Amino acid sequence: KNQVEQSPQSLIILEGKNCTLQCNYTVSPFSNLRWYKQDTGRGPVSLTIMTFSENTKSNGRYTATLDADTKQSSLHITASQLSDSASYICVVSARGSYIPTFGRGTSLIVHP
Amino acid sequence: KAGVTQTPRYLIKTRGQQVTLSCSPISGHRSVSWYQQTPGQGLQFLFEYFSETQRNKGNFPGRFSGRQFSNSRSEMNVSTLELGDSALYLCASSLSGESNQPQHFGDGTRLSIL
């Protein structure tokens, strides 16, 4: 069964600090992995997308890594800002499937 | 370029009623997917439409249905509403629904069942 697990479930950090969110998956055959940011009351917005051959992808202060061998991904946020407070969702797609598998997300709160 | 538009943003219904939600995809996108998001279950796939045909369906009861029009706009309908149907319903569009294409989400319809 395809599954995506994210940790931690929630995280509180101070503004300016760095943090790393984790995503483990069992989706097979692997096609791609995406990280989304979802602000409260809004739809998810794509941050990064990585395929099997990519192990790092950056989008501003967001850097995602992928280890396809261990089936793990991480999202690193550098110099956090108050606007980073949101839910971060890891989504993994299988090759040939139109239905992605979603993690339950990590809720990040950045305090001033 | 306009994003994905969902209407209405908020809806309150009572048990037993039915509801229709609307989604207008990004211009040129022909694949539209619907998701239910709840605090306990996260995002769950409902169904996906491409060229007016339902191509994929998630594990939801038959009370949940949808359709897509020739202009790629899509509607989903929920009949005989239950308390557990209270959720954020999200619509996402992509060019053709291939797994390597990014999905663009609307801001959802918040449905509350009393």
PDB file of N, CA and C in Angstrom, chain A residues 31-34 36 46 48-51 91-94 96-100 102, chain B residues 28-33 35 48-50 55 92-105:
ATOM      1  N   SER A  31       7.660   8.046  -9.139  1.00  0.00           N
ATOM      2  CA  SER A  31       7.729   8.974 -10.257  1.00  0.00           C
ATOM      3  C   SER A  31       8.310  10.313  -9.800  1.00  0.00           C
ATOM      4  N   ASN A  32       7.663  10.945  -8.840  1.00  0.00           N
ATOM      5  CA  ASN A  32       8.159  12.233  -8.372  1.00  0.00           C
ATOM      6  C   ASN A  32       7.630  12.534  -6.979  1.00  0.00           C
ATOM      7  N   LEU A  33       8.292  13.499  -6.344  1.00  0.00           N
ATOM      8  CA  LEU A  33       7.907  13.908  -4.991  1.00  0.00           C
ATOM      9  C   LEU A  33       7.802  15.423  -4.982  1.00  0.00           C
ATOM     10  N   ARG A  34       6.720  15.921  -4.391  1.00  0.00           N
ATOM     11  CA  ARG A  34       6.505  17.360  -4.324  1.00  0.00           C
ATOM     12  C   ARG A  34       6.321  17.789  -2.872  1.00  0.00           C
ATOM     13  N   TYR A  36       4.438  20.886  -0.832  1.00  0.00           N
ATOM     14  CA  TYR A  36       3.492  21.976  -0.944  1.00  0.00           C
ATOM     15  C   TYR A  36       3.461  22.754   0.364  1.00  0.00           C
ATOM     16  N   SER A  46       2.616  24.709  -4.700  1.00  0.00           N
ATOM     17  CA  SER A  46       3.805  23.883  -4.920  1.00  0.00           C
ATOM     18  C   SER A  46       5.088  24.652  -4.614  1.00  0.00           C
ATOM     19  N   THR A  48       8.430  22.654  -4.482  1.00  0.00           N
ATOM     20  CA  THR A  48       9.436  21.952  -5.280  1.00  0.00           C
ATOM     21  C   THR A  48       8.851  20.659  -5.825  1.00  0.00           C
ATOM     22  N   ILE A  49       9.438  20.177  -6.898  1.00  0.00           N
ATOM     23  CA  ILE A  49       9.116  18.861  -7.436  1.00  0.00           C
ATOM     24  C   ILE A  49      10.415  18.183  -7.819  1.00  0.00           C
ATOM     25  N   MET A  50      10.590  16.938  -7.419  1.00  0.00           N
ATOM     26  CA  MET A  50      11.818  16.200  -7.714  1.00  0.00           C
ATOM     27  C   MET A  50      11.499  14.845  -8.304  1.00  0.00           C
ATOM     28  N   THR A  51      12.269  14.474  -9.323  1.00  0.00           N
ATOM     29  CA  THR A  51      12.146  13.154  -9.911  1.00  0.00           C
ATOM     30  C   THR A  51      13.238  12.252  -9.353  1.00  0.00           C
ATOM     31  N   VAL A  91       3.961  15.123  -1.084  1.00  0.00           N
ATOM     32  CA  VAL A  91       3.087  14.384  -1.997  1.00  0.00           C
ATOM     33  C   VAL A  91       3.952  13.540  -2.931  1.00  0.00           C
ATOM     34  N   VAL A  92       3.650  12.270  -3.029  1.00  0.00           N
ATOM     35  CA  VAL A  92       4.446  11.366  -3.864  1.00  0.00           C
ATOM     36  C   VAL A  92       3.550  10.732  -4.915  1.00  0.00           C
ATOM     37  N   SER A  93       4.030  10.728  -6.157  1.00  0.00           N
ATOM     38  CA  SER A  93       3.279  10.128  -7.261  1.00  0.00           C
ATOM     39  C   SER A  93       3.986   8.883  -7.758  1.00  0.00           C
ATOM     40  N   ALA A  94       3.179   7.897  -8.123  1.00  0.00           N
ATOM     41  CA  ALA A  94       3.718   6.674  -8.703  1.00  0.00           C
ATOM     42  C   ALA A  94       3.695   6.795 -10.219  1.00  0.00           C
ATOM     43  N   GLY A  96       2.869   6.240 -13.844  1.00  0.00           N
ATOM     44  CA  GLY A  96       1.691   5.693 -14.501  1.00  0.00           C
ATOM     45  C   GLY A  96       0.388   5.917 -13.764  1.00  0.00           C
ATOM     46  N   SER A  97       0.449   6.575 -12.609  1.00  0.00           N
ATOM     47  CA  SER A  97      -0.763   6.813 -11.819  1.00  0.00           C
ATOM     48  C   SER A  97      -1.126   8.281 -11.836  1.00  0.00           C
ATOM     49  N   TYR A  98      -2.415   8.558 -11.934  1.00  0.00           N
ATOM     50  CA  TYR A  98      -2.894   9.933 -11.878  1.00  0.00           C
ATOM     51  C   TYR A  98      -3.267  10.337 -10.459  1.00  0.00           C
ATOM     52  N   ILE A  99      -3.162   9.404  -9.517  1.00  0.00           N
ATOM     53  CA  ILE A  99      -3.603   9.654  -8.145  1.00  0.00           C
ATOM     54  C   ILE A  99      -2.382   9.746  -7.232  1.00  0.00           C
ATOM     55  N   PRO A 100      -2.052  10.952  -6.755  1.00  0.00           N
ATOM     56  CA  PRO A 100      -0.909  11.079  -5.853  1.00  0.00           C
ATOM     57  C   PRO A 100      -1.258  10.614  -4.445  1.00  0.00           C
ATOM     58  N   PHE A 102      -0.752  11.566  -0.490  1.00  0.00           N
ATOM     59  CA  PHE A 102      -0.443  12.745   0.319  1.00  0.00           C
ATOM     60  C   PHE A 102      -0.031  12.348   1.730  1.00  0.00           C
TER      61      PHE A 102
ATOM     62  N   GLY B  28      -6.587  26.365 -20.378  1.00  0.00           N
ATOM     63  CA  GLY B  28      -5.716  25.420 -21.070  1.00  0.00           C
ATOM     64  C   GLY B  28      -5.528  24.108 -20.339  1.00  0.00           C
ATOM     65  N   HIS B  29      -5.857  24.073 -19.059  1.00  0.00           N
ATOM     66  CA  HIS B  29      -5.767  22.830 -18.284  1.00  0.00           C
ATOM     67  C   HIS B  29      -7.000  21.978 -18.541  1.00  0.00           C
ATOM     68  N   ARG B  30      -6.774  20.703 -18.819  1.00  0.00           N
ATOM     69  CA  ARG B  30      -7.892  19.832 -19.145  1.00  0.00           C
ATOM     70  C   ARG B  30      -8.160  18.779 -18.072  1.00  0.00           C
ATOM     71  N   SER B  31      -7.249  18.653 -17.135  1.00  0.00           N
ATOM     72  CA  SER B  31      -7.437  17.693 -16.038  1.00  0.00           C
ATOM     73  C   SER B  31      -7.849  18.437 -14.782  1.00  0.00           C
ATOM     74  N   VAL B  32      -8.897  17.954 -14.154  1.00  0.00           N
ATOM     75  CA  VAL B  32      -9.372  18.532 -12.891  1.00  0.00           C
ATOM     76  C   VAL B  32      -9.543  17.407 -11.880  1.00  0.00           C
ATOM     77  N   SER B  33      -8.925  17.595 -10.723  1.00  0.00           N
ATOM     78  CA  SER B  33      -9.046  16.617  -9.633  1.00  0.00           C
ATOM     79  C   SER B  33      -9.719  17.265  -8.441  1.00  0.00           C
ATOM     80  N   TYR B  35     -10.415  16.903  -4.162  1.00  0.00           N
ATOM     81  CA  TYR B  35      -9.899  16.325  -2.929  1.00  0.00           C
ATOM     82  C   TYR B  35     -10.753  16.793  -1.751  1.00  0.00           C
ATOM     83  N   GLU B  48     -10.940  12.321 -10.581  1.00  0.00           N
ATOM     84  CA  GLU B  48     -10.222  13.134 -11.558  1.00  0.00           C
ATOM     85  C   GLU B  48     -10.948  13.056 -12.884  1.00  0.00           C
ATOM     86  N   TYR B  49     -11.080  14.202 -13.535  1.00  0.00           N
ATOM     87  CA  TYR B  49     -11.735  14.276 -14.822  1.00  0.00           C
ATOM     88  C   TYR B  49     -10.780  14.801 -15.887  1.00  0.00           C
ATOM     89  N   PHE B  50     -10.932  14.259 -17.067  1.00  0.00           N
ATOM     90  CA  PHE B  50     -10.138  14.708 -18.218  1.00  0.00           C
ATOM     91  C   PHE B  50     -11.032  14.604 -19.447  1.00  0.00           C
ATOM     92  N   ARG B  55     -11.760   9.779 -15.095  1.00  0.00           N
ATOM     93  CA  ARG B  55     -10.674   8.868 -15.418  1.00  0.00           C
ATOM     94  C   ARG B  55     -10.241   8.053 -14.201  1.00  0.00           C
ATOM     95  N   ALA B  92      -8.030  20.853  -8.062  1.00  0.00           N
ATOM     96  CA  ALA B  92      -6.707  21.117  -8.622  1.00  0.00           C
ATOM     97  C   ALA B  92      -6.748  20.838 -10.119  1.00  0.00           C
ATOM     98  N   SER B  93      -6.047  21.665 -10.881  1.00  0.00           N
ATOM     99  CA  SER B  93      -6.008  21.434 -12.323  1.00  0.00           C
ATOM    100  C   SER B  93      -4.568  21.275 -12.802  1.00  0.00           C
ATOM    101  N   SER B  94      -4.424  20.565 -13.902  1.00  0.00           N
ATOM    102  CA  SER B  94      -3.131  20.430 -14.568  1.00  0.00           C
ATOM    103  C   SER B  94      -3.401  20.282 -16.062  1.00  0.00           C
ATOM    104  N   LEU B  95      -2.336  20.329 -16.843  1.00  0.00           N
ATOM    105  CA  LEU B  95      -2.506  20.294 -18.290  1.00  0.00           C
ATOM    106  C   LEU B  95      -3.234  19.028 -18.744  1.00  0.00           C
ATOM    107  N   SER B  96      -2.684  17.868 -18.346  1.00  0.00           N
ATOM    108  CA  SER B  96      -3.302  16.624 -18.796  1.00  0.00           C
ATOM    109  C   SER B  96      -3.371  15.562 -17.702  1.00  0.00           C
ATOM    110  N   GLY B  97      -2.971  15.939 -16.481  1.00  0.00           N
ATOM    111  CA  GLY B  97      -3.085  15.009 -15.373  1.00  0.00           C
ATOM    112  C   GLY B  97      -1.924  14.044 -15.231  1.00  0.00           C
ATOM    113  N   GLU B  98      -0.904  14.142 -16.070  1.00  0.00           N
ATOM    114  CA  GLU B  98       0.248  13.254 -15.938  1.00  0.00           C
ATOM    115  C   GLU B  98       0.938  13.496 -14.604  1.00  0.00           C
ATOM    116  N   SER B  99       1.509  12.442 -14.034  1.00  0.00           N
ATOM    117  CA  SER B  99       2.072  12.535 -12.680  1.00  0.00           C
ATOM    118  C   SER B  99       3.244  13.502 -12.598  1.00  0.00           C
ATOM    119  N   ASN B 100       3.910  13.785 -13.717  1.00  0.00           N
ATOM    120  CA  ASN B 100       5.055  14.693 -13.672  1.00  0.00           C
ATOM    121  C   ASN B 100       4.660  16.157 -13.886  1.00  0.00           C
ATOM    122  N   GLN B 101       3.370  16.428 -13.981  1.00  0.00           N
ATOM    123  CA  GLN B 101       2.915  17.807 -14.139  1.00  0.00           C
ATOM    124  C   GLN B 101       2.488  18.370 -12.795  1.00  0.00           C
ATOM    125  N   PRO B 102       2.821  19.622 -12.526  1.00  0.00           N
ATOM    126  CA  PRO B 102       2.386  20.217 -11.256  1.00  0.00           C
ATOM    127  C   PRO B 102       0.879  20.428 -11.251  1.00  0.00           C
ATOM    128  N   GLN B 103       0.282  20.204 -10.081  1.00  0.00           N
ATOM    129  CA  GLN B 103      -1.135  20.494  -9.904  1.00  0.00           C
ATOM    130  C   GLN B 103      -1.272  21.865  -9.260  1.00  0.00           C
ATOM    131  N   HIS B 104      -2.211  22.629  -9.749  1.00  0.00           N
ATOM    132  CA  HIS B 104      -2.479  23.959  -9.217  1.00  0.00           C
ATOM    133  C   HIS B 104      -3.811  23.909  -8.484  1.00  0.00           C
ATOM    134  N   PHE B 105      -3.771  24.252  -7.204  1.00  0.00           N
ATOM    135  CA  PHE B 105      -4.966  24.135  -6.379  1.00  0.00           C
ATOM    136  C   PHE B 105      -5.720  25.461  -6.283  1.00  0.00           C
TER     137      PHE B 105
END
